[in-house]
CSV table of C-alpha atoms in Angstrom, one decimal:
chain,number,residue,atom,x,y,z
A,1,MET,CA,-5.3,7.6,22.3
A,2,LYS,CA,-5.0,10.9,20.5
A,3,LEU,CA,-2.1,11.2,18.0
A,4,GLY,CA,-0.8,14.2,20.0
A,5,GLU,CA,-0.4,12.0,23.0
A,6,VAL,CA,1.5,9.3,20.9
A,7,ILE,CA,4.0,12.0,19.9
A,8,LYS,CA,4.6,12.8,23.6
A,9,ILE,CA,5.0,9.2,24.6
A,10,LEU,CA,7.5,8.6,21.9
A,11,ASP,CA,9.4,11.8,22.5
A,12,ALA,CA,8.9,12.3,18.8
A,13,GLU,CA,9.6,15.2,16.5
A,14,LEU,CA,6.9,16.3,14.1
A,15,LEU,CA,8.1,16.5,10.5
A,16,ALA,CA,4.8,17.0,8.7
A,17,ASP,CA,1.7,18.2,10.6
A,18,CYS,CA,-1.4,17.6,8.6
A,19,GLY,CA,-3.7,19.0,11.3
A,20,ASN,CA,-4.9,15.7,12.7
A,21,LEU,CA,-3.2,15.5,16.1
A,22,ASP,CA,-6.7,14.9,17.6
A,23,LEU,CA,-6.9,11.7,15.5
A,24,ASP,CA,-7.9,8.7,17.7
A,25,VAL,CA,-5.3,6.0,17.3
A,26,CYS,CA,-6.9,2.6,17.8
A,27,SER,CA,-4.2,0.3,16.7
A,28,ALA,CA,-0.7,0.3,15.4
A,29,CYS,CA,1.4,-1.7,12.9
A,30,GLY,CA,5.2,-1.9,13.1
A,31,SER,CA,7.0,-3.2,10.1
A,32,ASP,CA,9.7,-2.5,7.6
A,33,LEU,CA,8.0,-4.6,4.9
A,34,MET,CA,5.2,-2.7,3.2
A,35,SER,CA,3.4,-5.8,1.9
A,36,ASP,CA,3.1,-7.1,5.5
A,37,VAL,CA,1.5,-3.7,6.3
A,38,MET,CA,-1.0,-4.2,3.5
A,39,ALA,CA,-2.1,-7.5,4.9
A,40,PHE,CA,-3.2,-5.6,8.0
A,41,VAL,CA,-6.7,-4.2,7.9
A,42,LYS,CA,-7.9,-2.0,10.7
A,43,GLU,CA,-9.2,1.5,11.0
A,44,ASN,CA,-7.4,4.4,12.6
A,45,VAL,CA,-4.0,2.8,12.4
A,46,LEU,CA,-0.6,4.2,13.2
A,47,LEU,CA,2.3,2.9,11.1
A,48,LEU,CA,5.7,2.6,12.7
A,49,THR,CA,8.6,1.8,10.4
A,50,GLY,CA,12.4,1.9,10.0
A,51,LEU,CA,12.1,1.9,6.2
A,52,VAL,CA,12.7,5.3,4.7
A,53,ASN,CA,11.5,5.7,1.1
A,54,PRO,CA,8.5,7.2,-0.7
A,55,GLN,CA,6.7,3.9,-0.8
A,56,VAL,CA,6.1,4.1,3.0
A,57,ILE,CA,3.9,7.1,2.3
A,58,ARG,CA,2.3,5.4,-0.8
A,59,THR,CA,1.5,2.4,1.3
A,60,ALA,CA,-0.1,4.6,4.0
A,61,GLU,CA,-2.1,6.4,1.3
A,62,MET,CA,-3.5,3.2,-0.1
A,63,MET,CA,-4.3,1.9,3.5
A,64,ASP,CA,-6.0,5.2,4.6
A,65,ILE,CA,-3.3,5.4,7.3
A,66,LYS,CA,-3.1,9.1,8.5
A,67,ALA,CA,0.0,9.0,10.6
A,68,VAL,CA,3.5,7.5,10.1
A,69,VAL,CA,6.3,7.3,12.7
A,70,PHE,CA,9.9,6.7,11.6
A,71,VAL,CA,11.8,4.8,14.3
A,72,ARG,CA,15.5,4.7,15.4
A,73,GLY,CA,15.8,8.4,14.7
A,74,LYS,CA,15.5,8.0,10.9
A,75,CYS,CA,14.7,11.2,9.2
A,76,PRO,CA,12.9,11.0,5.8
A,77,GLY,CA,14.1,13.4,3.0
A,78,GLU,CA,12.2,16.4,2.0
A,79,ASN,CA,10.6,14.6,-1.0
A,80,ILE,CA,9.1,12.1,1.4
A,81,VAL,CA,7.9,14.8,3.8
A,82,GLN,CA,6.4,16.7,0.9
A,83,LEU,CA,4.6,13.7,-0.5
A,84,ALA,CA,3.1,13.0,3.0
A,85,LYS,CA,1.9,16.6,3.2
A,86,GLU,CA,0.2,16.2,-0.2
A,87,LYS,CA,-1.5,13.1,0.9
A,88,GLY,CA,-2.6,14.5,4.3
A,89,ILE,CA,-0.4,12.1,6.3
A,90,THR,CA,1.2,13.3,9.5
A,91,VAL,CA,4.8,12.2,9.8
A,92,PHE,CA,7.1,12.2,12.8
A,93,THR,CA,10.4,10.6,13.9
A,94,THR,CA,11.4,9.1,17.2
A,95,LYS,CA,14.8,8.1,18.5
A,96,HIS,CA,13.4,5.0,20.1
A,97,SER,CA,13.9,1.6,18.4
A,98,MET,CA,11.0,-0.2,16.9
A,99,PHE,CA,10.7,-2.6,19.9
A,100,THR,CA,10.8,0.2,22.4
A,101,ALA,CA,8.4,2.5,20.5
A,102,CYS,CA,5.9,-0.4,20.1
A,103,GLY,CA,6.3,-1.3,23.8
A,104,LYS,CA,5.7,2.2,25.0
A,105,LEU,CA,2.6,2.6,22.9
A,106,TYR,CA,1.3,-0.9,23.9
A,107,SER,CA,1.8,-0.3,27.6
A,108,SER,CA,0.1,3.1,27.2
A,109,GLY,CA,-3.0,1.4,25.9
A,110,VAL,CA,-2.7,1.2,22.1
A,111,THR,CA,-3.5,-2.5,22.1
A,112,GLY,CA,-5.9,-2.9,19.2
A,113,LYS,CA,-4.9,-5.7,17.0
A,114,GLY,CA,-5.2,-5.7,13.2
A,115,ALA,CA,-6.8,-8.5,11.3
A,116,ALA,CA,-5.1,-10.4,8.5
A,117,ASP,CA,-8.4,-10.9,6.7
B,1,MET,CA,-20.1,-4.6,-17.4
B,2,SER,CA,-23.2,-2.5,-18.1
B,3,GLY,CA,-23.9,1.3,-18.0
B,4,LYS,CA,-21.4,4.1,-18.2
B,5,VAL,CA,-17.8,2.9,-17.8
B,6,ILE,CA,-14.9,5.2,-17.0
B,7,LYS,CA,-11.6,4.0,-18.5
B,8,LEU,CA,-8.1,5.0,-17.2
B,9,HIS,CA,-4.8,4.0,-18.7
B,10,PHE,CA,-1.3,4.2,-17.2
B,11,THR,CA,2.2,3.4,-18.1
B,12,ILE,CA,4.2,1.9,-15.2
B,13,ASP,CA,7.6,3.5,-15.2
B,14,ALA,CA,10.5,1.1,-14.9
B,15,HIS,CA,13.2,3.4,-13.6
B,16,ASP,CA,12.0,5.8,-10.9
B,17,PHE,CA,11.1,3.9,-7.7
B,18,SER,CA,9.6,7.1,-6.2
B,19,LEU,CA,7.0,7.1,-9.0
B,20,ALA,CA,5.9,3.5,-8.4
B,21,GLY,CA,2.3,3.7,-7.1
B,22,GLU,CA,1.4,6.8,-9.1
B,23,ALA,CA,-1.2,4.9,-11.2
B,24,SER,CA,-2.8,3.4,-8.0
B,25,SER,CA,-2.8,6.8,-6.4
B,26,SER,CA,-4.5,8.4,-9.4
B,27,THR,CA,-7.1,5.6,-9.5
B,28,LYS,CA,-7.8,6.0,-5.8
B,29,LYS,CA,-8.3,9.7,-6.3
B,30,MET,CA,-10.8,9.0,-9.2
B,31,LEU,CA,-12.7,6.4,-7.1
B,32,ASN,CA,-12.9,9.0,-4.3
B,33,GLN,CA,-14.3,11.6,-6.6
B,34,LEU,CA,-17.0,9.1,-7.8
B,35,GLY,CA,-18.2,8.7,-4.2
B,36,ILE,CA,-17.5,5.0,-4.0
B,37,SER,CA,-17.4,3.5,-0.4
B,38,PRO,CA,-14.0,3.9,1.3
B,39,LEU,CA,-13.8,0.2,2.0
B,40,ILE,CA,-14.2,-0.7,-1.6
B,41,ILE,CA,-11.7,2.0,-2.6
B,42,LYS,CA,-9.2,0.6,-0.2
B,43,LYS,CA,-9.5,-2.9,-1.5
B,44,ALA,CA,-9.1,-1.7,-5.1
B,45,ALA,CA,-6.2,0.6,-4.3
B,46,ILE,CA,-4.2,-2.0,-2.3
B,47,ALA,CA,-4.7,-4.7,-4.9
B,48,MET,CA,-3.7,-2.4,-7.8
B,49,TYR,CA,-0.7,-1.0,-5.8
B,50,GLU,CA,0.7,-4.5,-5.2
B,51,ALA,CA,0.3,-5.3,-8.9
B,52,GLU,CA,2.0,-2.0,-9.8
B,53,ILE,CA,4.9,-2.6,-7.5
B,54,ASN,CA,5.3,-6.2,-8.9
B,55,ALA,CA,5.5,-4.8,-12.4
B,56,PHE,CA,8.1,-2.4,-11.3
B,57,ILE,CA,10.3,-4.8,-9.3
B,58,HIS,CA,10.0,-7.9,-11.4
B,59,ALA,CA,9.2,-6.9,-14.9
B,60,ASN,CA,10.8,-3.6,-15.9
B,61,GLY,CA,7.4,-1.8,-15.7
B,62,GLY,CA,4.3,-2.3,-17.7
B,63,GLU,CA,0.8,-1.0,-18.4
B,64,ALA,CA,-2.3,-0.6,-16.3
B,65,ASP,CA,-5.9,-0.3,-17.4
B,66,VAL,CA,-8.8,0.5,-15.0
B,67,GLU,CA,-12.5,0.2,-15.9
B,68,ILE,CA,-14.9,1.7,-13.4
B,69,GLY,CA,-18.5,0.6,-14.0
B,70,VAL,CA,-21.6,1.0,-11.9
B,71,ASP,CA,-21.2,-2.4,-10.3
B,72,ARG,CA,-17.5,-3.2,-10.5
B,73,ILE,CA,-13.9,-2.0,-10.8
B,74,VAL,CA,-11.7,-4.0,-13.2
B,75,ILE,CA,-8.0,-3.5,-12.9
B,76,THR,CA,-5.6,-5.0,-15.4
B,77,VAL,CA,-1.9,-4.8,-15.0
B,78,ARG,CA,0.3,-6.3,-17.7
B,79,ASP,CA,4.0,-6.6,-18.2
B,80,GLU,CA,6.5,-8.2,-20.6
B,81,GLY,CA,8.7,-9.5,-17.7
B,82,PRO,CA,10.0,-12.9,-16.9
B,83,GLY,CA,6.6,-14.5,-16.1
B,84,ILE,CA,5.9,-16.7,-13.1
B,85,ALA,CA,7.3,-20.2,-13.3
B,86,ASP,CA,5.2,-21.7,-10.5
B,87,LEU,CA,2.0,-19.9,-9.9
B,88,ASP,CA,0.8,-22.1,-7.1
B,89,LEU,CA,4.0,-21.5,-5.2
B,90,ALA,CA,3.9,-17.7,-5.9
B,91,MET,CA,0.4,-17.6,-4.4
B,92,GLN,CA,1.7,-18.8,-1.1
B,93,GLU,CA,2.2,-16.2,1.6
B,94,GLY,CA,5.9,-15.6,2.2
B,95,TYR,CA,7.2,-17.1,-1.1
B,96,SER,CA,9.2,-14.6,-3.1
B,97,THR,CA,11.7,-14.6,-5.9
B,98,ALA,CA,12.6,-11.0,-5.3
B,99,PRO,CA,16.3,-10.2,-4.8
B,100,ASP,CA,17.6,-8.7,-1.5
B,101,LYS,CA,17.8,-5.2,-3.0
B,102,VAL,CA,14.0,-5.4,-3.4
B,103,ARG,CA,13.5,-6.4,0.2
B,104,GLU,CA,15.7,-3.4,1.2
B,105,LEU,CA,13.0,-1.3,-0.5
B,106,GLY,CA,10.3,-2.8,1.7
B,107,PHE,CA,8.9,-5.3,-0.7
B,108,GLY,CA,9.5,-8.9,-1.8
B,109,ALA,CA,8.0,-10.3,1.4
B,110,GLY,CA,6.0,-12.8,-0.6
B,111,MET,CA,2.7,-11.0,0.1
B,112,GLY,CA,2.1,-9.3,-3.2
B,113,LEU,CA,0.0,-11.9,-5.0
B,114,PRO,CA,-1.7,-13.1,-1.8
B,115,ASN,CA,-2.6,-9.5,-1.0
B,116,MET,CA,-4.0,-9.1,-4.6
B,117,LYS,CA,-6.1,-12.2,-4.0
B,118,ARG,CA,-7.2,-11.0,-0.5
B,119,TYR,CA,-8.4,-7.6,-1.6
B,120,SER,CA,-10.0,-8.4,-5.0
B,121,ASP,CA,-13.2,-10.3,-5.4
B,122,ARG,CA,-11.9,-12.0,-8.5
B,123,LEU,CA,-8.3,-12.5,-9.6
B,124,GLU,CA,-7.2,-13.9,-12.9
B,125,ILE,CA,-3.5,-14.4,-13.7
B,126,LYS,CA,-2.2,-15.2,-17.2
B,127,THR,CA,1.5,-15.8,-17.2
B,128,GLU,CA,4.1,-17.3,-19.5
B,129,VAL,CA,7.7,-17.7,-18.7
B,130,GLY,CA,9.8,-15.4,-20.8
B,131,ARG,CA,6.7,-13.6,-22.2
B,132,GLY,CA,5.1,-11.7,-19.3
B,133,THR,CA,2.2,-11.6,-16.9
B,134,THR,CA,-1.3,-10.1,-17.0
B,135,VAL,CA,-3.1,-9.8,-13.7
B,136,THR,CA,-6.9,-8.9,-13.8
B,137,MET,CA,-8.5,-8.0,-10.6
B,138,THR,CA,-12.2,-7.3,-10.1
B,139,VAL,CA,-13.6,-5.5,-7.1
B,140,TYR,CA,-17.4,-5.3,-6.9
B,141,VAL,CA,-18.7,-1.9,-6.0
B,142,ARG,CA,-21.9,-3.2,-4.4
B,143,GLU,CA,-21.5,-5.7,-1.6
B,144,GLY,CA,-23.2,-9.1,-2.1
């Protein structure tokens, strides 16, 4: 599924557009714990999180994750949005809860599972 | 390590959480510039980032040294923090001594050391309670 379609499904608001809305999202990881995210290895991953701090972007950077969705309507500060832009990571926010956002994406076909090893 | 070796040195700040990860970010950028395979870079970057975050949250910061050779990347992160009392326990996924305020920041899930082990080809930990911890992670640049 293209990233642009993910945004529509989640009724999301784009906060940092890094020009990759045609990115093919193969799998997604939903977590507020960044070390759990880092145990998850898969290509073309979308990160969904309710955690709002710069380390979300840092984690995405280390993992080569190119898109981050903040759930429950959380809006990152300008410093976080700016850091994401510097790192080429597209950021958006959705009013849906983590559970609902993940459910909407899963039922729309983003079912690729990550591997722990 | 043979051949030309590039050496990087970083101080891990103890006060500004938004800066934690800067050393790993700079290292990742350098590895990218050297044209190393993305999978190898990801392994090195995640392992170093976990060590950097650990130094920040547990040990009031520290120092990081990176040596990039033709066949391997050696990352050393050292601190003068409290040390690890039970290393076997600390290596278990899910075990953490981090306080709740660290979990609120998204870390302290008990995955830091296991992730360092998962992503480095060789992990050496020297730790002494009350003196500090030195973590040395080696990632081979060439597979096999």
